[in-house]
Short mmCIF file of C-alpha atoms in Angstrom, two decimals:
data_model
loop_
_atom_site.label_atom_id
_atom_site.label_comp_id
_atom_site.label_asym_id
_atom_site.label_seq_id
_atom_site.Cartn_x
_atom_site.Cartn_y
_atom_site.Cartn_z
CA MET A 19 -21.27 -9.71 -4.12
CA SER A 20 -24.05 -7.47 -2.90
CA SER A 21 -24.08 -3.79 -3.87
CA SER A 22 -26.86 -3.03 -1.71
CA MET A 23 -25.56 -3.52 1.87
CA MET A 24 -23.72 -0.41 3.01
CA LEU A 25 -21.75 1.01 6.00
CA ARG A 26 -21.40 4.60 6.60
CA ILE A 27 -18.79 7.50 7.55
CA LYS A 28 -18.23 11.12 7.39
CA ARG A 29 -14.52 11.89 6.88
CA VAL A 30 -12.24 14.90 7.89
CA PRO A 31 -9.44 15.93 5.91
CA THR A 32 -6.71 13.22 5.65
CA LEU A 33 -4.07 12.92 8.02
CA VAL A 34 -1.94 9.83 8.81
CA SER A 35 -0.81 10.85 12.55
CA ASN A 36 -2.37 12.89 15.03
CA PHE A 37 0.69 14.99 15.32
CA GLN A 38 0.43 16.14 11.91
CA LYS A 39 -2.96 18.18 13.13
CA GLU A 40 -1.30 19.21 16.26
CA GLU A 41 1.92 20.38 14.56
CA GLY A 42 -0.09 22.92 12.55
CA GLU A 43 -2.30 24.18 15.43
CA GLU A 44 -0.85 27.27 16.82
CA GLY A 45 -0.56 27.39 20.92
CA SER A 46 -0.56 23.75 21.32
CA VAL A 47 0.51 22.61 24.91
CA ARG A 48 3.88 20.91 25.20
CA GLY A 49 5.11 19.15 28.32
CA ALA A 50 8.47 18.13 29.37
CA GLY A 51 10.71 17.69 26.49
CA CYS A 52 8.59 17.86 23.39
CA GLY A 53 5.70 16.55 25.49
CA ARG A 54 4.50 14.24 22.90
CA ASN A 55 6.16 10.93 23.56
CA CYS A 56 7.64 10.78 20.26
CA LEU A 57 10.32 8.84 18.74
CA ARG A 58 13.21 11.55 18.55
CA ASN A 59 16.12 11.85 21.36
CA CYS A 60 14.05 13.80 23.50
CA CYS A 61 11.58 10.99 24.30
CA LEU A 62 12.94 7.93 22.92
CA PRO A 63 15.38 6.83 25.68
CA GLY A 64 13.79 3.83 27.73
CA SER A 65 10.96 3.26 25.31
CA LYS A 66 9.68 -0.08 24.87
CA LEU A 67 7.27 -1.46 22.09
CA PRO A 68 6.05 -5.29 21.19
CA LEU A 69 8.33 -7.02 18.68
CA TYR A 70 7.43 -9.41 16.12
CA ALA A 71 10.33 -11.29 14.62
CA PHE A 72 9.25 -13.14 11.56
CA LYS A 73 11.19 -16.01 10.07
CA LYS A 74 12.80 -15.84 6.95
CA LEU A 75 11.55 -18.85 4.89
CA ASN A 76 14.46 -20.92 3.57
CA ASN A 77 12.94 -21.27 0.01
CA CYS A 78 15.91 -23.24 -1.40
CA LYS A 79 15.30 -26.29 0.91
CA ALA A 80 11.51 -26.27 0.00
CA ALA A 81 12.39 -26.27 -3.48
CA ALA A 82 14.87 -29.17 -3.26
CA GLY A 83 12.13 -31.14 -1.42
CA GLU A 84 13.75 -31.00 1.89
CA ALA A 85 11.22 -31.08 4.37
CA GLU A 86 11.38 -28.18 7.28
CA ASP A 87 9.80 -28.12 10.90
CA VAL A 88 6.97 -26.05 10.99
CA LYS A 89 6.55 -24.38 14.61
CA GLU A 90 3.37 -22.91 15.57
CA PRO A 91 4.04 -18.88 15.86
CA PRO A 92 3.76 -17.67 19.71
CA VAL A 93 1.14 -15.26 18.48
CA ALA A 94 -1.12 -15.28 15.41
CA PHE A 95 0.25 -12.34 13.50
CA LEU A 96 -3.04 -11.29 11.91
CA ASP A 97 -5.89 -11.50 14.81
CA SER A 98 -4.14 -11.20 17.94
CA LEU A 99 -1.02 -8.73 17.23
CA LEU A 100 -2.25 -6.41 14.24
CA LEU A 101 -5.86 -6.36 14.58
CA GLY A 102 -5.79 -6.72 18.53
CA GLU A 103 -3.53 -3.53 18.81
CA TRP A 104 -5.17 -1.77 16.04
CA GLU A 105 -8.68 -2.05 17.82
CA GLU A 106 -7.24 -1.11 21.16
CA ARG A 107 -6.12 2.09 19.46
CA MET A 108 -9.63 2.30 18.44
CA GLN A 109 -11.02 1.94 21.80
CA ARG A 110 -8.67 4.59 23.16
CA GLY A 111 -10.17 7.00 20.58
CA LEU A 112 -6.80 7.56 18.45
CA PHE A 113 -8.81 7.54 15.30
CA ARG A 114 -10.33 10.61 13.43
CA TYR A 115 -13.32 8.85 13.12
CA ASP A 116 -15.25 5.38 13.23
CA VAL A 117 -14.22 3.59 10.07
CA THR A 118 -16.53 0.71 11.10
CA ALA A 119 -19.40 3.22 10.19
CA CYS A 120 -18.04 3.73 6.62
CA GLU A 121 -20.51 4.28 3.66
CA THR A 122 -19.14 1.93 1.13
CA LYS A 123 -20.56 -0.04 -2.09
CA VAL A 124 -19.53 -2.56 -4.63
CA ILE A 125 -20.42 -0.90 -7.91
CA PRO A 126 -22.56 -3.23 -10.37
CA GLY A 127 -20.14 -4.47 -13.36
CA GLU A 128 -17.62 -6.72 -14.63
CA TYR A 129 -14.93 -5.72 -12.34
CA GLY A 130 -17.02 -4.74 -8.93
CA PHE A 131 -15.20 -1.54 -8.36
CA VAL A 132 -15.35 -0.40 -4.67
CA ALA A 133 -16.72 3.12 -3.89
CA GLN A 134 -16.08 4.62 -0.65
CA LEU A 135 -17.72 8.19 0.58
CA ASN A 136 -15.41 10.31 2.42
CA GLU A 137 -16.67 13.66 3.18
CA GLY A 138 -15.19 16.62 4.74
CA ARG A 139 -12.38 16.61 2.17
CA HIS A 140 -13.80 20.09 1.18
CA LEU A 141 -12.17 21.50 4.33
CA LYS A 142 -8.86 23.07 4.35
CA LYS A 143 -6.44 20.32 3.79
CA ARG A 144 -2.77 20.23 4.87
CA PRO A 145 -0.79 21.50 2.14
CA THR A 146 1.67 19.16 0.28
CA GLU A 147 5.27 19.91 1.59
CA PHE A 148 7.28 18.92 -1.12
CA ARG A 149 7.34 19.11 -5.09
CA VAL A 150 5.09 16.80 -7.00
CA ASP A 151 6.87 16.95 -10.26
CA LYS A 152 10.00 15.05 -8.53
CA VAL A 153 9.96 11.32 -7.47
CA LEU A 154 13.23 11.67 -5.62
CA GLN A 155 13.71 14.33 -2.85
CA PRO A 156 15.89 14.53 -0.11
CA PHE A 157 14.34 13.70 3.47
CA ASP A 158 13.68 17.12 5.42
CA GLY A 159 13.49 16.70 8.93
CA SER A 160 11.64 20.21 9.22
CA LYS A 161 8.76 18.54 7.68
CA PHE A 162 6.32 16.19 9.10
CA ASN A 163 7.87 12.74 9.41
CA PHE A 164 7.29 9.57 11.64
CA THR A 165 9.75 10.27 14.22
CA LYS A 166 7.32 13.17 15.08
CA VAL A 167 4.48 10.69 15.78
CA GLY A 168 3.38 9.81 19.55
CA GLN A 169 4.63 6.48 20.50
CA GLU A 170 0.90 5.40 21.42
CA GLU A 171 0.04 5.32 17.34
CA LEU A 172 2.94 2.51 17.17
CA LEU A 173 1.67 -0.98 17.24
CA PHE A 174 4.87 -3.09 16.98
CA GLN A 175 8.23 -3.40 15.69
CA PHE A 176 8.74 -5.80 12.70
CA GLU A 177 12.32 -7.59 12.08
CA ALA A 178 13.47 -10.55 10.92
CA SER A 179 14.39 -13.31 13.71
CA ASP A 180 17.82 -13.52 14.80
CA ASP A 181 17.62 -17.40 15.23
CA GLY A 182 15.46 -18.32 12.07
CA GLU A 183 12.42 -18.85 14.20
CA ILE A 184 9.17 -16.59 14.74
CA GLN A 185 9.45 -15.02 18.20
CA PHE A 186 7.30 -12.38 19.89
CA PHE A 187 8.62 -9.95 22.69
CA PRO A 188 5.54 -8.13 24.32
CA ASP A 189 7.86 -5.40 25.68
CA ALA A 190 10.88 -5.04 23.89
CA PRO A 191 13.21 -1.97 23.90
CA ILE A 192 13.31 0.52 21.08
CA ASP A 193 16.92 0.46 20.09
CA PRO A 194 17.91 3.77 18.12
CA GLU A 195 21.26 2.09 17.10
CA SER A 196 19.56 -0.78 15.01
CA SER A 197 16.60 1.90 13.83
CA PRO A 198 13.80 -0.54 13.90
CA SER A 199 10.92 -0.73 11.65
CA VAL A 200 7.64 -0.34 13.00
CA VAL A 201 4.18 -0.78 12.11
CA ALA A 202 1.69 2.42 13.14
CA ILE A 203 -1.85 3.23 12.74
CA ASN A 204 -3.08 5.45 10.12
CA VAL A 205 -5.59 7.95 12.07
CA SER A 206 -7.47 8.42 9.24
CA PRO A 207 -8.04 4.67 7.97
CA ILE A 208 -9.69 3.91 4.53
CA GLU A 209 -10.77 0.46 5.97
CA TYR A 210 -10.76 -1.95 8.66
CA GLY A 211 -6.88 -2.25 9.82
CA HIS A 212 -5.29 0.50 8.04
CA VAL A 213 -1.58 0.74 9.02
CA LEU A 214 1.71 2.06 8.04
CA LEU A 215 4.64 0.08 7.78
CA ILE A 216 7.99 2.17 8.22
CA PRO A 217 11.05 0.55 7.35
CA LYS A 218 14.10 1.64 9.75
CA VAL A 219 12.15 4.61 10.99
CA LEU A 220 14.92 6.22 12.62
CA GLU A 221 16.95 6.42 9.66
CA CYS A 222 14.74 8.94 8.14
CA LEU A 223 14.73 7.30 4.61
CA PRO A 224 12.82 9.40 1.95
CA GLN A 225 9.95 7.90 0.05
CA ARG A 226 12.07 5.87 -2.44
CA ILE A 227 11.85 2.02 -2.59
CA ASP A 228 14.95 -0.23 -2.07
CA ARG A 229 15.52 -3.73 -1.96
CA ASP A 230 15.62 -4.27 2.00
CA SER A 231 12.53 -2.07 2.40
CA PHE A 232 10.55 -3.98 -0.31
CA LEU A 233 11.55 -7.35 0.91
CA LEU A 234 10.28 -6.14 4.32
CA ALA A 235 6.79 -5.42 2.94
CA LEU A 236 6.80 -8.71 1.10
CA HIS A 237 7.54 -10.56 4.39
CA MET A 238 4.60 -8.54 6.13
CA ALA A 239 2.17 -9.81 3.33
CA GLU A 240 3.44 -13.34 3.92
CA GLU A 241 3.16 -13.11 7.57
CA ALA A 242 -0.28 -11.83 7.54
CA ALA A 243 -1.30 -15.10 5.54
CA ASN A 244 -4.61 -13.38 4.50
CA PRO A 245 -5.56 -12.69 1.00
CA TYR A 246 -7.58 -9.64 1.87
CA PHE A 247 -4.44 -7.86 3.34
CA ARG A 248 -2.56 -5.99 0.93
CA LEU A 249 0.28 -3.42 1.06
CA GLY A 250 0.44 -0.33 -0.93
CA TYR A 251 3.05 2.08 -1.93
CA ASN A 252 2.81 5.56 -3.67
CA SER A 253 5.79 7.32 -4.79
CA LEU A 254 6.29 11.18 -4.58
CA GLY A 255 4.58 12.28 -7.72
CA ALA A 256 1.82 9.52 -7.35
CA PHE A 257 0.23 10.90 -4.45
CA ALA A 258 2.39 10.10 -1.67
CA THR A 259 1.77 12.95 1.12
CA ILE A 260 4.89 12.43 3.31
CA ASN A 261 8.38 12.21 2.18
CA HIS A 262 9.39 9.48 4.61
CA LEU A 263 9.62 6.05 3.70
CA HIS A 264 6.57 3.93 4.25
CA PHE A 265 4.04 1.72 3.09
CA GLN A 266 0.10 1.56 3.79
CA ALA A 267 -1.74 -1.75 4.48
CA TYR A 268 -5.36 -2.61 5.29
CA TYR A 269 -7.92 -5.36 4.94
CA LEU A 270 -10.82 -5.55 2.07
CA ALA A 271 -12.87 -8.53 2.18
CA VAL A 272 -13.28 -8.49 -1.51
CA PRO A 273 -11.22 -8.59 -4.59
CA PHE A 274 -9.68 -5.46 -5.92
CA PRO A 275 -10.60 -4.97 -9.57
CA ILE A 276 -6.91 -4.84 -10.79
CA GLU A 277 -6.74 -8.55 -9.29
CA LYS A 278 -9.33 -9.77 -11.22
CA ALA A 279 -7.92 -8.21 -14.75
CA PRO A 280 -6.46 -11.13 -17.04
CA THR A 281 -2.62 -10.72 -18.07
CA ARG A 282 -0.48 -11.80 -20.62
CA LYS A 283 3.14 -12.96 -20.01
CA ILE A 284 6.03 -11.02 -21.39
CA THR A 285 8.98 -12.79 -19.99
CA THR A 286 10.55 -14.67 -17.34
CA ALA A 287 13.53 -13.30 -15.48
CA ASP A 288 16.49 -15.75 -14.78
CA SER A 289 15.56 -15.90 -11.26
CA GLY A 290 11.96 -17.55 -12.05
CA VAL A 291 10.06 -14.26 -11.60
CA LYS A 292 7.24 -14.19 -14.28
CA ILE A 293 6.56 -10.56 -15.74
CA SER A 294 3.02 -10.04 -17.41
CA GLU A 295 1.21 -7.04 -19.04
CA ILE A 296 -2.13 -6.18 -17.49
CA LEU A 297 -4.92 -6.52 -19.96
CA ASN A 298 -8.49 -5.04 -19.97
CA TYR A 299 -7.84 -2.49 -17.50
CA PRO A 300 -7.98 1.42 -17.49
CA VAL A 301 -4.45 1.66 -16.07
CA ARG A 302 -1.56 0.11 -17.98
CA GLY A 303 0.79 -2.10 -15.67
CA LEU A 304 3.24 -4.90 -14.90
CA LEU A 305 2.46 -7.91 -12.68
CA PHE A 306 5.39 -9.76 -11.11
CA GLU A 307 4.90 -12.89 -9.47
CA GLY A 308 6.80 -16.17 -8.63
CA GLY A 309 10.89 -16.62 -8.14
CA ASN A 310 12.86 -19.23 -6.50
CA THR A 311 12.57 -17.13 -3.30
CA LEU A 312 10.44 -14.05 -2.05
CA GLU A 313 13.94 -12.17 -2.28
CA ASP A 314 13.98 -12.88 -5.89
CA LEU A 315 10.79 -11.54 -6.40
CA ALA A 316 11.72 -8.30 -4.14
CA ASN A 317 14.73 -7.88 -5.93
CA VAL A 318 13.33 -7.94 -9.43
CA VAL A 319 10.37 -5.51 -8.29
CA SER A 320 12.48 -3.18 -6.33
CA ASN A 321 15.09 -2.79 -9.20
CA SER A 322 12.32 -1.95 -11.41
CA CYS A 323 11.09 0.39 -9.03
CA ILE A 324 14.47 2.02 -8.69
CA CYS A 325 14.62 2.47 -12.55
CA LEU A 326 11.37 4.32 -12.48
CA GLN A 327 12.82 6.40 -9.55
CA GLU A 328 15.96 7.13 -11.57
CA ASN A 329 13.85 8.31 -14.61
CA ASN A 330 11.40 10.54 -12.67
CA ILE A 331 8.72 8.42 -13.28
CA PRO A 332 5.90 8.45 -10.55
CA TYR A 333 4.27 4.94 -9.79
CA ASN A 334 2.08 2.89 -7.48
CA VAL A 335 2.70 -0.36 -6.28
CA LEU A 336 0.19 -3.09 -4.87
CA ILE A 337 1.33 -6.07 -2.89
CA SER A 338 -0.99 -9.02 -3.25
CA ASP A 339 -1.95 -12.50 -2.70
CA LEU A 340 -0.01 -12.88 0.28
CA GLY A 341 3.12 -11.17 -1.30
CA LYS A 342 2.93 -13.60 -4.33
CA ARG A 343 1.91 -11.03 -6.93
CA VAL A 344 2.87 -7.59 -7.20
CA PHE A 345 1.41 -4.75 -9.46
CA LEU A 346 3.64 -2.19 -10.65
CA LEU A 347 1.82 0.90 -12.18
CA PRO A 348 3.49 3.91 -13.72
CA GLN A 349 1.26 6.96 -13.67
CA CYS A 350 0.85 10.58 -15.00
CA TYR A 351 -2.17 12.01 -13.54
CA ALA A 352 -0.13 14.76 -11.53
CA GLU A 353 1.68 15.34 -14.52
CA LYS A 354 -1.43 16.02 -16.69
CA GLN A 355 -3.05 18.18 -13.82
CA ALA A 356 -0.15 20.34 -13.58
CA LEU A 357 -0.34 20.74 -17.64
CA GLY A 358 -4.15 21.51 -17.52
CA GLU A 359 -5.05 18.39 -19.31
CA VAL A 360 -7.48 16.95 -16.97
CA SER A 361 -10.91 17.80 -17.52
CA SER A 362 -12.79 20.01 -14.92
CA GLU A 363 -15.45 17.44 -14.43
CA LEU A 364 -12.75 14.79 -13.54
CA LEU A 365 -10.83 17.68 -11.07
CA ASP A 366 -13.87 18.57 -9.25
CA THR A 367 -14.54 15.07 -8.16
CA GLN A 368 -11.13 15.97 -5.92
CA VAL A 369 -9.94 12.15 -5.97
CA ASN A 370 -6.54 11.70 -5.80
CA PRO A 371 -5.73 8.43 -7.58
CA ALA A 372 -3.17 6.52 -5.56
CA VAL A 373 -2.58 3.00 -5.16
CA TRP A 374 -5.81 2.04 -3.60
CA GLU A 375 -7.96 4.13 -6.18
CA ILE A 376 -6.03 2.54 -9.13
CA SER A 377 -6.67 -0.57 -7.88
CA GLY A 378 -10.12 -0.34 -7.83
CA HIS A 379 -11.10 1.19 -4.40
CA ILE A 380 -12.33 4.75 -5.35
CA VAL A 381 -12.43 7.13 -2.59
CA LEU A 382 -15.05 9.78 -3.41
CA LYS A 383 -15.43 12.97 -1.55
CA ARG A 384 -19.02 14.23 -2.75
CA LYS A 385 -22.25 12.64 -1.95
CA GLU A 386 -23.29 13.28 -5.68
CA ASP A 387 -20.20 11.42 -6.95
CA TYR A 388 -21.05 8.60 -4.63
CA GLU A 389 -24.47 8.13 -5.55
CA GLY A 390 -23.62 8.32 -9.31
CA ALA A 391 -20.77 5.84 -9.16
CA SER A 392 -20.45 3.43 -12.06
CA GLU A 393 -18.33 1.11 -13.66
CA ALA A 394 -18.06 3.72 -16.52
CA ASN A 395 -17.04 6.56 -14.27
CA ALA A 396 -14.47 4.82 -12.37
CA TRP A 397 -13.10 3.45 -15.83
CA ARG A 398 -13.31 7.17 -17.23
CA LEU A 399 -11.12 8.71 -14.12
CA LEU A 400 -8.46 5.83 -13.96
CA ALA A 401 -7.88 6.12 -17.64
CA GLU A 402 -6.86 9.50 -17.22
CA VAL A 403 -4.11 8.07 -14.66
CA SER A 404 -2.57 5.76 -17.32
CA LEU A 405 0.33 6.21 -19.39
CA SER A 406 -0.40 5.95 -23.17
CA GLU A 407 0.18 2.71 -24.95
CA GLU A 408 3.35 4.18 -26.50
CA ARG A 409 4.77 5.74 -23.41
CA PHE A 410 3.88 2.62 -21.38
CA GLN A 411 5.95 0.46 -23.87
CA GLU A 412 8.92 3.00 -23.51
CA VAL A 413 8.81 2.65 -19.80
CA THR A 414 8.70 -1.13 -19.97
CA ALA A 415 11.72 -1.06 -22.06
CA LEU A 416 13.73 0.80 -19.67
CA ILE A 417 12.49 -1.50 -16.71
CA PHE A 418 13.62 -4.55 -18.80
CA GLU A 419 17.01 -3.24 -19.63
CA ALA A 420 17.40 -2.32 -15.92
CA ILE A 421 16.63 -5.72 -14.66
CA GLY A 422 18.46 -7.19 -17.52
CA CYS A 423 15.28 -9.20 -18.68
CA ASN A 424 15.24 -10.44 -22.50
CA THR A 425 11.86 -10.15 -24.38
CA GLU A 426 13.11 -11.62 -27.32
CA ALA A 427 11.59 -14.94 -26.51
CA SER A 428 8.09 -13.37 -25.97
CA HIS A 429 4.99 -14.48 -27.74
CA GLU A 430 4.57 -11.40 -29.54
CA VAL A 431 8.17 -11.11 -30.86
CA ARG A 432 7.96 -14.81 -31.86
CA GLY A 433 4.93 -13.92 -33.93
CA GLU A 434 2.71 -16.59 -31.80
CA LYS A 435 -0.90 -15.74 -30.47
CA PRO A 436 0.00 -14.63 -26.87
CA ASP A 437 -1.61 -16.73 -23.98
CA VAL A 438 -4.01 -14.39 -21.95
CA GLU A 439 -4.08 -15.83 -18.26
CA PRO A 440 -6.88 -15.27 -16.10
CA PRO A 441 -6.60 -14.33 -12.55
CA PRO A 442 -6.20 -16.93 -9.72
CA GLN A 443 -9.92 -17.32 -8.35
CA PRO A 444 -10.80 -15.68 -4.87
CA MET A 445 -10.58 -17.84 -1.83
CA ASP A 446 -14.33 -18.20 -0.77
CA GLU A 447 -13.71 -19.82 2.51
CA GLU A 448 -11.33 -17.34 3.79
CA MET A 449 -13.73 -14.38 2.48
CA ASP A 450 -16.34 -16.22 4.43
CA SER A 451 -14.13 -16.29 7.48
CA LEU A 452 -13.19 -12.81 7.28
CA LYS A 453 -16.87 -11.47 6.86
CA GLY A 454 -17.92 -13.09 10.00
CA SER A 455 -14.92 -11.97 12.07
CA HIS A 456 -14.75 -8.23 10.91
CA PRO A 457 -18.11 -6.82 9.92
CA ALA A 458 -16.50 -3.39 9.06
CA MET A 459 -14.91 -4.76 5.92
CA VAL A 460 -16.88 -4.21 2.53
CA PRO A 461 -19.51 -6.83 2.68
CA VAL A 462 -19.94 -9.35 0.25
#
């Protein structure tokens, strides 16, 4: 990977929807109804949006050695739909800047942290509209939420197929009764193809993970079939900015540093999900992988997240490797900020360490920090995000109790030398193909 190749950008304050800005401006003009072609009752009747219906794979058949007929999907999910729709919105000028002109570099070092310069954050930002010390908070319809976005920001509906086969409907009605899950653009993208997955958008669910929504996110990672498309989740208190259930996702054509970290197996759940501790990384966390079915993995991870939520522990989640690997990262940076325990040097960087930053894609807001970016500086910042070793072990014990996992058979308890597992190797051929197709991504 080369650290000398760069792209350029100048960013404005973070907004995920154009309506966020308009909502806060005085004297904004409204037409008939609300005049915004939104997802509420004033504008929804008669609305249509492409529908991608994914196939729920029958993993039990595959495990039993039974062959399944594999049909070509009616549309290539990755290029023809998500990126095609995303690029069409870019041509229409719906983004707040051109992300293909983003200044980004890979920082020299063992892990290859990725630094991006996002100038413009010194401007007045939209204030956070909820408490940052409570992970679970009720949905508040008076605050900004995704029912208020313009329908032009939506790309497609994403649902399980009724008949078990992949289907695509280019002009499907938006059914308020079924409350569809939708994929929308992030108008302030961090990277190419930056989108939001909003489960059951019309149900107005608060930002809290449940089994169904997390399984939906895993299906999206699986359907994308691209190792450089990852999904991320931020809880309240861990730098989520909107209290309406959503995941983020984008393409980055290099491995995230956390994906390169070695791990040590702790235990395996009854469903076959292996749980490991992340090693030699500044933020302590757990890695979940495997399972007899995708639903098994979703259940173990979502139950772990629910445990953290109910214990008011902020956390971030990274879904990696086509939905096969999930990183769960409890954090305490906002708490340290509130207690005055973060150094002024780090506070002055104005970096909010959410899932992408914790995973190693560091969004910097000052030219001086970008030019002086180093692995040591990235490590110093992320170390402040991490729980202490003692607290991390306490939180891990809470999680294992909640998911019914017994760690007595682990290497450490048995007194054996633990096996440190290297991360999987990146797929070089797929990296090369991505680099040629989408030059906006970080060059390698």
